[in-house]
mmCIF file of C-alpha atoms in Angstrom:
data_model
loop_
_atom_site.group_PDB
_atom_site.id
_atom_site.type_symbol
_atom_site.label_atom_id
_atom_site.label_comp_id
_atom_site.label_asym_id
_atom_site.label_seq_id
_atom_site.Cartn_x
_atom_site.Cartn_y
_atom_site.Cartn_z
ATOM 1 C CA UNK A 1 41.371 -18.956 -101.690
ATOM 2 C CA UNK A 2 42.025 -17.248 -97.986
ATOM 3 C CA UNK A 3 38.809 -14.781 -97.652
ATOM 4 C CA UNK A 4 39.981 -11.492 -97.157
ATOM 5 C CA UNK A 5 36.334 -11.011 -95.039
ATOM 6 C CA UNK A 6 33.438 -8.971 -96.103
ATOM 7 C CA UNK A 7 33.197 -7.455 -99.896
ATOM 8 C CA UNK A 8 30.464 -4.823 -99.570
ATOM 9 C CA UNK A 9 31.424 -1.086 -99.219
ATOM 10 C CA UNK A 10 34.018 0.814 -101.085
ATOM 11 C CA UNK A 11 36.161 -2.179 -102.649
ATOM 12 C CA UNK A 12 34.906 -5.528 -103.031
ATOM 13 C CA UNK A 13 38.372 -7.114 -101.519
ATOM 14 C CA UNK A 14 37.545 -10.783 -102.547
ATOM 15 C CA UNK A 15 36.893 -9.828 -106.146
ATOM 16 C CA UNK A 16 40.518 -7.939 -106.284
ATOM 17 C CA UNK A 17 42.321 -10.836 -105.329
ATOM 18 C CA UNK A 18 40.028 -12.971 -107.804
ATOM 19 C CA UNK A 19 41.100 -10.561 -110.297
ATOM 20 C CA UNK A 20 44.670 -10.674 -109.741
ATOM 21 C CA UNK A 21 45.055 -14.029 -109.376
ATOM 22 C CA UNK A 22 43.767 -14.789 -112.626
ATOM 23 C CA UNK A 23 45.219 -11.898 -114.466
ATOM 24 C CA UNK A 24 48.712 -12.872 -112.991
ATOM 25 C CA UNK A 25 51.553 -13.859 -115.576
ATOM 26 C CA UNK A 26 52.805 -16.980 -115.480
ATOM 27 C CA UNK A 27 56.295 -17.268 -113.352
ATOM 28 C CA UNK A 28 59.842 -18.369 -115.138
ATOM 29 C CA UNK A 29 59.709 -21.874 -116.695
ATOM 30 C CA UNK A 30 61.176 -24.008 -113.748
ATOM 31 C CA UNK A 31 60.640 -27.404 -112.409
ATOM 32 C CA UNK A 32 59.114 -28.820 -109.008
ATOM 33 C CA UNK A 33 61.785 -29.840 -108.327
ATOM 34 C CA UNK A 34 64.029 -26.615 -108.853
ATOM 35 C CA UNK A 35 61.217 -24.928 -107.531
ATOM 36 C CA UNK A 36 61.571 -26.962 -104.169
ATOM 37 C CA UNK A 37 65.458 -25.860 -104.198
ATOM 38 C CA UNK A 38 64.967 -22.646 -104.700
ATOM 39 C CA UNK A 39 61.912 -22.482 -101.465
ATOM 40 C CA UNK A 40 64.429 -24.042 -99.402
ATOM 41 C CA UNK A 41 67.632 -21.975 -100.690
ATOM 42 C CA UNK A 42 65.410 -18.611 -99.988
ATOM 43 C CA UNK A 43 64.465 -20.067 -95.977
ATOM 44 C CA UNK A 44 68.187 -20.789 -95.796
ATOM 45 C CA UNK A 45 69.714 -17.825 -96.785
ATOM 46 C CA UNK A 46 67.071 -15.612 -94.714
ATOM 47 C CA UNK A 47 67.819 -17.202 -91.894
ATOM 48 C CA UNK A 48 71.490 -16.766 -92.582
ATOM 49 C CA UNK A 49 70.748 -12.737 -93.061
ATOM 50 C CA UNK A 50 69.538 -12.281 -89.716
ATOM 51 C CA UNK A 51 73.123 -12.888 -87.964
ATOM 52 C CA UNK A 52 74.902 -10.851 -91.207
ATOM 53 C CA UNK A 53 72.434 -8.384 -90.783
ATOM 54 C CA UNK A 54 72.622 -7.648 -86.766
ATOM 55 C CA UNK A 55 76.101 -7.912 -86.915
ATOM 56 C CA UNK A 56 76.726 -5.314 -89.521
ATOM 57 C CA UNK A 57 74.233 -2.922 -87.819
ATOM 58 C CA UNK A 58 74.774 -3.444 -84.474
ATOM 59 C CA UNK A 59 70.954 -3.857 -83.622
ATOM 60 C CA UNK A 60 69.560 -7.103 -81.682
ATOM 61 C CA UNK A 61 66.021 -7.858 -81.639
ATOM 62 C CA UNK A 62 64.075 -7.539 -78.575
ATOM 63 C CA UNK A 63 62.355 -10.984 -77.586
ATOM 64 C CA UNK A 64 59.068 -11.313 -78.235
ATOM 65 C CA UNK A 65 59.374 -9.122 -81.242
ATOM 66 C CA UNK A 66 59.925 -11.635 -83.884
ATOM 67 C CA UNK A 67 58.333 -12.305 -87.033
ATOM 68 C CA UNK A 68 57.743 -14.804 -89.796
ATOM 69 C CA UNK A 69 59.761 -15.577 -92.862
ATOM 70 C CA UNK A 70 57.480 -16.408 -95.525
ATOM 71 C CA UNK A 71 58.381 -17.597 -99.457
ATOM 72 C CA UNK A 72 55.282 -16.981 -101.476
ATOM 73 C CA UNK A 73 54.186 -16.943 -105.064
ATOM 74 C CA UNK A 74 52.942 -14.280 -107.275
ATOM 75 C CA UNK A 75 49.234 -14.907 -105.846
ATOM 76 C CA UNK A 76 50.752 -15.453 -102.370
ATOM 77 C CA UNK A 77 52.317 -12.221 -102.192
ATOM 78 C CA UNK A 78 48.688 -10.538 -103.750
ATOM 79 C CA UNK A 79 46.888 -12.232 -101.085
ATOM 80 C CA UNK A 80 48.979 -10.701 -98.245
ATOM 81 C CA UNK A 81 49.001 -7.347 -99.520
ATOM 82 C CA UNK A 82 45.228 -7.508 -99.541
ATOM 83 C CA UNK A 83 44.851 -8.193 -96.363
ATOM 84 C CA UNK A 84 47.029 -5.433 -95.286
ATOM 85 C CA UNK A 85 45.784 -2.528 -97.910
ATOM 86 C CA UNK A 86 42.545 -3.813 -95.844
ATOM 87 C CA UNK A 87 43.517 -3.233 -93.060
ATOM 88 C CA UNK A 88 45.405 -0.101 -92.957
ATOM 89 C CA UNK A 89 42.731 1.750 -95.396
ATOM 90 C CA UNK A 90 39.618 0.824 -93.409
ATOM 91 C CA UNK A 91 39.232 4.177 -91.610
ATOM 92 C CA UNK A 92 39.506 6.122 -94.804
ATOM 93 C CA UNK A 93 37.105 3.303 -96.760
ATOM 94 C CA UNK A 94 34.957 3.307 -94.114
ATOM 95 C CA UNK A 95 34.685 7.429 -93.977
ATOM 96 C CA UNK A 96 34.273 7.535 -97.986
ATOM 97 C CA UNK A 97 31.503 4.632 -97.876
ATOM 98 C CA UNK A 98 29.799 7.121 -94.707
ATOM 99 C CA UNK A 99 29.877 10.076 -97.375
ATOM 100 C CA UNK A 100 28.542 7.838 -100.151
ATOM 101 C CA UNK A 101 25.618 6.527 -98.529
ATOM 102 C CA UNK A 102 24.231 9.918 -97.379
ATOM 103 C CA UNK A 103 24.297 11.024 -101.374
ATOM 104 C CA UNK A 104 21.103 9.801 -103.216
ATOM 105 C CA UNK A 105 21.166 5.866 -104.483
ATOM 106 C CA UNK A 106 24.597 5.865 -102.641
ATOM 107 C CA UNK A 107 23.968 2.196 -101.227
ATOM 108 C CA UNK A 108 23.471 1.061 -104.968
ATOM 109 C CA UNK A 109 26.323 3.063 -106.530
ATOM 110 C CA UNK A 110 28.626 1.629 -103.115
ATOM 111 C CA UNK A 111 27.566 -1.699 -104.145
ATOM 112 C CA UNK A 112 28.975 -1.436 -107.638
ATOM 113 C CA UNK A 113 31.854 0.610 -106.923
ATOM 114 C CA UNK A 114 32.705 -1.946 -104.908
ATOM 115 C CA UNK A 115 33.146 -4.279 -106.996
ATOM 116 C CA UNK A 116 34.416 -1.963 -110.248
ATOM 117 C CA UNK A 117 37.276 -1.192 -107.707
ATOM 118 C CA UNK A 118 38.116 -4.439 -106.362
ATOM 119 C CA UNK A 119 38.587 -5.614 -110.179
ATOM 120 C CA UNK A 120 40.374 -2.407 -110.962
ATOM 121 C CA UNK A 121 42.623 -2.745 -107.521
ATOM 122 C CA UNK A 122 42.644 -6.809 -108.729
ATOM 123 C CA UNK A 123 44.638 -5.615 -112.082
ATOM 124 C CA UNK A 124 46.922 -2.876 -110.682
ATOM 125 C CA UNK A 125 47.836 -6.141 -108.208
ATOM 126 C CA UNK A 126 48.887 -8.368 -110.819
ATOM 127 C CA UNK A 127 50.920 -5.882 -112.255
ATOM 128 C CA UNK A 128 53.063 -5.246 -109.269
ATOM 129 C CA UNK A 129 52.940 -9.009 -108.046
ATOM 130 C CA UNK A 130 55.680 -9.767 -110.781
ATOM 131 C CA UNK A 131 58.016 -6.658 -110.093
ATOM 132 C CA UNK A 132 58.238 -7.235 -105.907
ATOM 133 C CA UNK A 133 61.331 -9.318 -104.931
ATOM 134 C CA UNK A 134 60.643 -9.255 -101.286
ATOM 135 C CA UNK A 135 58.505 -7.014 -98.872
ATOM 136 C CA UNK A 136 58.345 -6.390 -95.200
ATOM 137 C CA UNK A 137 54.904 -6.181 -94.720
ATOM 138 C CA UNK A 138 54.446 -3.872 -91.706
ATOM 139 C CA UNK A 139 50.840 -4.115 -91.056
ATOM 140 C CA UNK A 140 50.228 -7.973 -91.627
ATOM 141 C CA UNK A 141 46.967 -9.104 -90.042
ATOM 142 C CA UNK A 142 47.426 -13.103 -89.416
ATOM 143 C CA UNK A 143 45.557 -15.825 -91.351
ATOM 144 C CA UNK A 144 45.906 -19.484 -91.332
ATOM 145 C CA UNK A 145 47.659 -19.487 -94.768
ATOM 146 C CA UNK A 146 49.722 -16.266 -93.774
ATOM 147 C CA UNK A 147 51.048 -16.332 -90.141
ATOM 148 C CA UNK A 148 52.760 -12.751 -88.654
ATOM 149 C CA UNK A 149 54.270 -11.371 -85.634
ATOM 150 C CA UNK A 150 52.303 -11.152 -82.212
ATOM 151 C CA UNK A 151 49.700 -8.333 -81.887
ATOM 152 C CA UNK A 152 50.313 -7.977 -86.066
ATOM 153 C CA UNK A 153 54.030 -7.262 -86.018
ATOM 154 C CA UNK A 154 54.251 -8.481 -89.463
ATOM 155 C CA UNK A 155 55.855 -10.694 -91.698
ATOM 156 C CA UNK A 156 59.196 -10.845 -94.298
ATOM 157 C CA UNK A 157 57.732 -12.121 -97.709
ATOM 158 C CA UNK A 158 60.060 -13.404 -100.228
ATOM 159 C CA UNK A 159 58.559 -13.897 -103.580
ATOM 160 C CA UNK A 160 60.819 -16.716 -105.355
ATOM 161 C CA UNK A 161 59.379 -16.542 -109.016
ATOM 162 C CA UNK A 162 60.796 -13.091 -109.110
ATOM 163 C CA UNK A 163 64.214 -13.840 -107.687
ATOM 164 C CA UNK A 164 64.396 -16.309 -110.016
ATOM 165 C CA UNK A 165 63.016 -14.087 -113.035
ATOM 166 C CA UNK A 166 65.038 -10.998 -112.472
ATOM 167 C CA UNK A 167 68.623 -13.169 -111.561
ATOM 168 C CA UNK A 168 68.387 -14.420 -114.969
ATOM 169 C CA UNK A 169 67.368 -11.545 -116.506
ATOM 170 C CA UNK A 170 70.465 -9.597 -115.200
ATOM 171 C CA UNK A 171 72.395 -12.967 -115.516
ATOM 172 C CA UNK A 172 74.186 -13.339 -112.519
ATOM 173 C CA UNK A 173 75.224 -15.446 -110.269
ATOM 174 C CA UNK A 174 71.861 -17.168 -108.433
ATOM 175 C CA UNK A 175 73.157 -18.245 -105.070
ATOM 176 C CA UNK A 176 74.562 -14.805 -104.928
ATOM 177 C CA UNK A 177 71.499 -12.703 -106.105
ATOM 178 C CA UNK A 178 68.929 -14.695 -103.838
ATOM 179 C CA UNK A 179 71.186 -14.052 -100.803
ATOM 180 C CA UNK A 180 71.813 -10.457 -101.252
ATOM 181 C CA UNK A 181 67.846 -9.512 -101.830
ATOM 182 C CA UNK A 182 67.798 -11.867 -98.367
ATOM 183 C CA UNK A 183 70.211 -9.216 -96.757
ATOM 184 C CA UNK A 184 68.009 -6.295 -97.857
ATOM 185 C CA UNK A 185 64.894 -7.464 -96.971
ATOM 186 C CA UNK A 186 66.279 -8.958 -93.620
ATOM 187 C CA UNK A 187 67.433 -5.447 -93.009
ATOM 188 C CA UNK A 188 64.062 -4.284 -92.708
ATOM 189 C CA UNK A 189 62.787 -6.914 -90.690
ATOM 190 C CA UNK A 190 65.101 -6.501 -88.221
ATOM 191 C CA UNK A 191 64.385 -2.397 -88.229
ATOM 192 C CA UNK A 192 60.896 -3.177 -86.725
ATOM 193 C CA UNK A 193 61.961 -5.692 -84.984
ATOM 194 C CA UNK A 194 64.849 -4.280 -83.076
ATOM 195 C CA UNK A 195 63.012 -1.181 -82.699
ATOM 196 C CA UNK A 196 59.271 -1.753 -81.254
ATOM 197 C CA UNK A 197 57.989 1.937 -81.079
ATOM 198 C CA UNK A 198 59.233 2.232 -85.254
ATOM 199 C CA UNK A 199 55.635 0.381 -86.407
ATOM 200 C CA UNK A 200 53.388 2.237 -84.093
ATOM 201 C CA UNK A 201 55.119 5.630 -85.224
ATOM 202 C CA UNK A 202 54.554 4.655 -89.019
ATOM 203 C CA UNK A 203 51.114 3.672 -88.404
ATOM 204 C CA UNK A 204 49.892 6.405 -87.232
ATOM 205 C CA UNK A 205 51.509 9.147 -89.561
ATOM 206 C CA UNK A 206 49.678 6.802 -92.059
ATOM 207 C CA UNK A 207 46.280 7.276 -90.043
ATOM 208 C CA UNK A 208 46.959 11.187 -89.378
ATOM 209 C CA UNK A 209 47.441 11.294 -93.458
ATOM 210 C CA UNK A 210 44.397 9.256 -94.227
ATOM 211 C CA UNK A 211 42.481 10.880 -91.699
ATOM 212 C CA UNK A 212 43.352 13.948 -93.293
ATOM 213 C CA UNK A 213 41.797 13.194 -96.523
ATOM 214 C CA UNK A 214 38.457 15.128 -97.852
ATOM 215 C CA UNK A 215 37.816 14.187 -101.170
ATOM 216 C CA UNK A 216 35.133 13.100 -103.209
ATOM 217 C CA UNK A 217 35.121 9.168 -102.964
ATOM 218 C CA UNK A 218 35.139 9.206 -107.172
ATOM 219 C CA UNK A 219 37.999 11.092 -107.255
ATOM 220 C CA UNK A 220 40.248 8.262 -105.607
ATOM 221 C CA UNK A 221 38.267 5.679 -107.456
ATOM 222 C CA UNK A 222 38.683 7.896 -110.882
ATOM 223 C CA UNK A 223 42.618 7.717 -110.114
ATOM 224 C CA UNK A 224 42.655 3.645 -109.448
ATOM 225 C CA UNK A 225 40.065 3.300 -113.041
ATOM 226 C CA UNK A 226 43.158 5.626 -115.162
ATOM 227 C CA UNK A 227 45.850 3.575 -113.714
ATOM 228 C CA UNK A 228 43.854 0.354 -114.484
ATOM 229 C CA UNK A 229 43.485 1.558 -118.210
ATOM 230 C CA UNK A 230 46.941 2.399 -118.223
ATOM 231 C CA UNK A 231 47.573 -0.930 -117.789
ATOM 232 C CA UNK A 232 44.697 -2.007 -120.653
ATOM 233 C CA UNK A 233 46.904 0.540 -122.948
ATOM 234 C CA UNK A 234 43.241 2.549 -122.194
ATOM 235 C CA UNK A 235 44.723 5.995 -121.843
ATOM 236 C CA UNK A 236 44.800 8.407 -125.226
ATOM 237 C CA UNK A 237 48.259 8.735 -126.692
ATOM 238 C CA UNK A 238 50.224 11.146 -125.354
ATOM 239 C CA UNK A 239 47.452 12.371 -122.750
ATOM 240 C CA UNK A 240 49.080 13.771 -119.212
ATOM 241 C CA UNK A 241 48.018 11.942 -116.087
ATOM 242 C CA UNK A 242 47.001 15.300 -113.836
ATOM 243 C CA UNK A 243 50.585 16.948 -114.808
ATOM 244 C CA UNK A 244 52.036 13.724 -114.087
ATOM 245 C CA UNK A 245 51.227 13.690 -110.680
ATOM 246 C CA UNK A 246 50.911 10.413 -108.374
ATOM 247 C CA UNK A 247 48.147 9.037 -106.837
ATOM 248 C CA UNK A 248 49.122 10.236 -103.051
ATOM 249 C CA UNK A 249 50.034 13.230 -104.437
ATOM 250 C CA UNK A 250 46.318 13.922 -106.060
ATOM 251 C CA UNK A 251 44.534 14.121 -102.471
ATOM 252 C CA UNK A 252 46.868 16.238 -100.499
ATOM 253 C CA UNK A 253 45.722 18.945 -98.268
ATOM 254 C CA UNK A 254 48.569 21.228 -96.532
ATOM 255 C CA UNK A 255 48.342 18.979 -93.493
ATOM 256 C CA UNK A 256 48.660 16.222 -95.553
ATOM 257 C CA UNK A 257 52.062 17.577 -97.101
ATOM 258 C CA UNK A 258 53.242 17.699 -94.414
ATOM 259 C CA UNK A 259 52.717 14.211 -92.812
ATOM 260 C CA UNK A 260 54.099 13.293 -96.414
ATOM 261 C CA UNK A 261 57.085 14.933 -95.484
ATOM 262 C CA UNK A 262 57.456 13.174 -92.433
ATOM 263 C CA UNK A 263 56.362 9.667 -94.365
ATOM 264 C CA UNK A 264 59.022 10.381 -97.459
ATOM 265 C CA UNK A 265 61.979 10.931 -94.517
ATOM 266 C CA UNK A 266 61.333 7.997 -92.725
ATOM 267 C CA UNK A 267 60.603 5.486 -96.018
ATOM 268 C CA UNK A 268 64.035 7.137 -97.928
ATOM 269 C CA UNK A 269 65.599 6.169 -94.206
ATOM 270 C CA UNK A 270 64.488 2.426 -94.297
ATOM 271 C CA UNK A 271 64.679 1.691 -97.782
ATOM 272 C CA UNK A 272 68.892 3.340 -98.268
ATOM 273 C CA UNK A 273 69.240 1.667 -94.417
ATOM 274 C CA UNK A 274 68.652 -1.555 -96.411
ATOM 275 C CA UNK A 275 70.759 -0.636 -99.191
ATOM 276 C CA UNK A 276 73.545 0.315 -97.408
ATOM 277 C CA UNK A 277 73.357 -3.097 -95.061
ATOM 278 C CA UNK A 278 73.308 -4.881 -98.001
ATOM 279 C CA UNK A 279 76.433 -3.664 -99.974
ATOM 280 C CA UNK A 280 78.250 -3.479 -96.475
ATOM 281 C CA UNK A 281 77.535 -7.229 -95.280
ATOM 282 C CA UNK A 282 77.493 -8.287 -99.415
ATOM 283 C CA UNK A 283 81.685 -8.418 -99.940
ATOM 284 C CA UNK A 284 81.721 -10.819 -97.134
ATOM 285 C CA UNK A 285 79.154 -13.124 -98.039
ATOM 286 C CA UNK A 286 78.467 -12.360 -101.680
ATOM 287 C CA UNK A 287 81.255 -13.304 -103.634
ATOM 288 C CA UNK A 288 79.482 -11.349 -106.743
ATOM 289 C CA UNK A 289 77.993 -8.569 -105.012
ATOM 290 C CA UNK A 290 79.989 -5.943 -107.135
ATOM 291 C CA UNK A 291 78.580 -7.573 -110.555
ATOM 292 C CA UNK A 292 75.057 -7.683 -109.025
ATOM 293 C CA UNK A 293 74.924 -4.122 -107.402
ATOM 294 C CA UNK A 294 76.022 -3.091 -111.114
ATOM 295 C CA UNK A 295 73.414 -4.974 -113.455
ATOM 296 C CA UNK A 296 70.315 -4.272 -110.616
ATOM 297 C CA UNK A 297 71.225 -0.363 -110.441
ATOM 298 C CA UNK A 298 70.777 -0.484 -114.289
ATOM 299 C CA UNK A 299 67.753 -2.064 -114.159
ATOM 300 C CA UNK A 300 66.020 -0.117 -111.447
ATOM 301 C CA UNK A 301 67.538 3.623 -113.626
ATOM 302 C CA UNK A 302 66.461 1.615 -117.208
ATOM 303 C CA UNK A 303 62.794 0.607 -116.028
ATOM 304 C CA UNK A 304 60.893 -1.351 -118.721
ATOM 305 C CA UNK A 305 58.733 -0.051 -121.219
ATOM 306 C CA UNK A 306 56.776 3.319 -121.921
ATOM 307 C CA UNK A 307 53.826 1.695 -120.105
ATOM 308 C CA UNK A 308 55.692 0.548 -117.134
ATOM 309 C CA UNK A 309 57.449 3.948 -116.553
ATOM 310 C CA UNK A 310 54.254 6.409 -116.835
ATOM 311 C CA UNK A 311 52.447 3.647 -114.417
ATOM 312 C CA UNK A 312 55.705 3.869 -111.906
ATOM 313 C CA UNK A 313 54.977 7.932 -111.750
ATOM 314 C CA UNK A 314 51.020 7.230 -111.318
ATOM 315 C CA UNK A 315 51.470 5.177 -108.443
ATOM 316 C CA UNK A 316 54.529 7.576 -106.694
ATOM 317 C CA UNK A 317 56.816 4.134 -107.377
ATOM 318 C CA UNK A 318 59.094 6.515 -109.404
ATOM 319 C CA UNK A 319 59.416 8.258 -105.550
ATOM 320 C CA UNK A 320 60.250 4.979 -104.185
ATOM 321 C CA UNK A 321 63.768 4.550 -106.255
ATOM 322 C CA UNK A 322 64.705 8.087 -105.073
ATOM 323 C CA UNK A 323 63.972 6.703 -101.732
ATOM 324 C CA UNK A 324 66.823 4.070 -102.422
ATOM 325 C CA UNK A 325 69.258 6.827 -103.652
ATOM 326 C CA UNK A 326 68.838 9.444 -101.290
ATOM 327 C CA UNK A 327 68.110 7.195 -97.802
ATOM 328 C CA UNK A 328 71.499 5.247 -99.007
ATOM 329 C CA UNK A 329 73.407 8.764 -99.766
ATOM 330 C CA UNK A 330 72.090 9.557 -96.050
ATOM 331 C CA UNK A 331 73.183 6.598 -93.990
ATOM 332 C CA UNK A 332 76.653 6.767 -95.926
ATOM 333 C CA UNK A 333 77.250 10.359 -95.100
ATOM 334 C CA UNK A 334 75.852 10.034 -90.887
ATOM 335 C CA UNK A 335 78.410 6.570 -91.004
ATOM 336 C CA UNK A 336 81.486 7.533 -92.523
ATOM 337 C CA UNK A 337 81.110 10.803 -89.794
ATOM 338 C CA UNK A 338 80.516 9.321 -86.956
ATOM 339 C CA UNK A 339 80.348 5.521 -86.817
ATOM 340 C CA UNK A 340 77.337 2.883 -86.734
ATOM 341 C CA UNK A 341 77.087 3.373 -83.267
ATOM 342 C CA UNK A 342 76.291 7.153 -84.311
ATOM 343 C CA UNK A 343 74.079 6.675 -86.652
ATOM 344 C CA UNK A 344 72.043 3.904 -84.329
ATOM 345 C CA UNK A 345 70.939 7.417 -82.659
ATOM 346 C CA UNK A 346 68.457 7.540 -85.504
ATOM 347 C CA UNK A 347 66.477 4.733 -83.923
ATOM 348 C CA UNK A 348 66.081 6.571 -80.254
ATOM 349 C CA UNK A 349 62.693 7.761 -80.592
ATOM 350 C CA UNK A 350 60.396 9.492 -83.486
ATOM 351 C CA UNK A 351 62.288 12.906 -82.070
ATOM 352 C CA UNK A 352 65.948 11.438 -83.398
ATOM 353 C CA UNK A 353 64.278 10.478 -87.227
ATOM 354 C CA UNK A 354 65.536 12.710 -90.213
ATOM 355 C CA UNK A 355 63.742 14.977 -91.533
ATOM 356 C CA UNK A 356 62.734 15.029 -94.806
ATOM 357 C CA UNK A 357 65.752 18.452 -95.576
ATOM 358 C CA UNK A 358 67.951 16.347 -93.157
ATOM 359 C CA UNK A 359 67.962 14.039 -95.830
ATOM 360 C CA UNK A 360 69.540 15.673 -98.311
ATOM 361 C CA UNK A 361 71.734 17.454 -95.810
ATOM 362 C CA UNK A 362 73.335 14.816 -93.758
ATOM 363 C CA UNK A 363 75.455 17.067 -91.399
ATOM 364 C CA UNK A 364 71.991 18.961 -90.477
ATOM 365 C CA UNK A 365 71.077 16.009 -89.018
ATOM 366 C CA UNK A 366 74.317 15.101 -87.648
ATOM 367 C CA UNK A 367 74.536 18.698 -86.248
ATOM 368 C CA UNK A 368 71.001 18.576 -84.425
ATOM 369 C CA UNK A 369 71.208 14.750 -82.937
ATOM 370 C CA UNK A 370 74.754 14.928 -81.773
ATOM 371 C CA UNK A 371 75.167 18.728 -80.835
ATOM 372 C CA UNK A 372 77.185 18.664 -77.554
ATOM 373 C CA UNK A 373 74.787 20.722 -74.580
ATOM 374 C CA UNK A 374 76.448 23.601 -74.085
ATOM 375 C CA UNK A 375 78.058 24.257 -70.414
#
């Protein structure tokens, strides 16, 4: 196992991915040598995305700015997301462990919150390792078993046990399905590719929001041990989770609304971008793409079970599939006005980026990016 680096302070890092890799179901019955097929299919087809995908858009990466395709398993795809949950939440872990340590038998209590949370964090992680299809991970530090971009530019992951999982479960066509998730997730790869600033602008509304936060380090950890139960069927029947509130939501201070504004209007942006490429390029190239758009948009409204829905609203993932709906409802609207080209405006600098009202109101958007200066 890749070391994700030291284990003491707030989360004990190396135990989490212990955790997760052990709790981790079991992928879809398939053999090696299917399994090779299906590695190779996935490289193929991403590769094959990245000319559908430019074309469509009209966007052309700048050199230098590349990243790494990578097809991972369920423990794979844990491991990276470690490394980058590491990464990114170090300032706030690192404030919260400064706060603990200057309470009374705070080292002690760090020591074994550490590792309560990195078991805790280890079976949330397991959970979502067998939902993810693929994932641009934006802030991917490199390791020898994980290669990304230059100067952390990130990496595509494709998670193949899934594909294959959820293509049977909707039964469709495979070729088809595993080339259409390649067009969405290629989509975002070439959004922070093709536009350099687009990282460094998410990462630090990320930092401004984290840096924001002034809470009592148990109250986070209190919020990662109910979703952890929720997952052990722990919580009392019928008990509310904080008014059904997520876990962002749960540490907010007005400043902090406010970058979440900015955050929601920029993920909603990327994720219906990436649903829109992939329905546009998908009659093209995806002979079934009608069939599949169907079956998945059923399965993402249907969710799975009790537990899996009230764990989706604890973690904000319920947000997420609004994200889908409303980005896509977005990009359709600013298109069919005034053209790809138009649209490609979004991408000028953080200044041209919808706001989170622009959003749901296209032509404000429209109206304040492509107002004519008046003479």
């Amino acid at each position: 196992m890749t070391s994700i680096g030291a284990s003491s302070g707030m989360v004990d890092w190396n135990l989490a991915v212990a955790t997760a890799t052990r709790l981790v179901r079991p992928g879809p019955d398939v053999s090696r040598d299917e399994a090779r097929a299906v590695v190779a299919e996935l490289r193929r087809h991403a590769k094959a995305s990245e000319e559908h995908v430019r074309g469509f858009t009209r966007l052309a990466t700048e050199e230098g700015h590349d990243t790494p395709v990578l097809v991972v398993d369920r423990p794979g795809w844990v491991r990276a997301n470690v490394a980058g949950f590491r990464e990114i939440l170090k300032p706030l872990l690192d404030k919260m462990q400064e706060r603990r340590g200057n309470t009374p038998g705070g080292a002690v209590l760090g020591a074994v919150g550490g590792k309560v949370t990195g078991v805790e964090l280890g079976m949330l992680l397991s959970f979502l390792s067998s939902r993810v299809l693929g994932q641009y991970e934006t802030f991917a530090p490199a390791t020898r078993e994980l290669p990304a971009g230059a100067d952390g530019g990130g990496r595509l992951l494709l998670v193949a046990p899934n594909i294959v999982h959820v293509e049977r479960e909707l039964d469709v066509e495979p070729h088809d399905f595993r080339l259409w998730v390649c067009l969405h997730e290629e989509t975002h790869r070439t959004q922070f590719t093709a536009v350099p600033w687009l990282r460094d602008h998410l990462e630090g509304e990320i930092q401004s929001f984290l840096g924001e936060t002034d809470v009592d380090p148990m109250t986070v950890l209190e919020r990662i041990r109910e979703a952890a139960q929720s997952l052990a069927g722990g919580r009392p029947e019928g008990e509310e989770d904080d008014g059904g509130r997520s876990l962002v939501e749960l540490v907010q201070t007005p400043a902090q609304r406010e970058i979440l504004g900015r955050l929601t209007a920029v993920m909603s942006l990327l994720e219906g971008h990436a649903d829109f490429v992939m329905d546009g390029v998908g009659p093209d190239v995806v002979r079934t793409v009608g069939e599949i758009r169907e079956k998945f948009q059923q399965r993402r409204a249907k969710g799975a079970s009790r537990l899996d829905l009230a764990l989706r609203k604890l973690l904000g993932l319920d947000a997420k599939l609004r994200q889908y709906r409303d980005g896509e409802r977005f990009v359709r609207a600013v298109v069919d006005e005034v053209g790809m080209d138009g649209f490609n405006r979004v991408w000028t600098s953080p200044n041209t980026l919808p706001t989170k009202s622009e959003i749901a109101k296209p032509a404000d958007w429209i109206a304040r990016v492509h107002r004519k200066p008046e003479s």
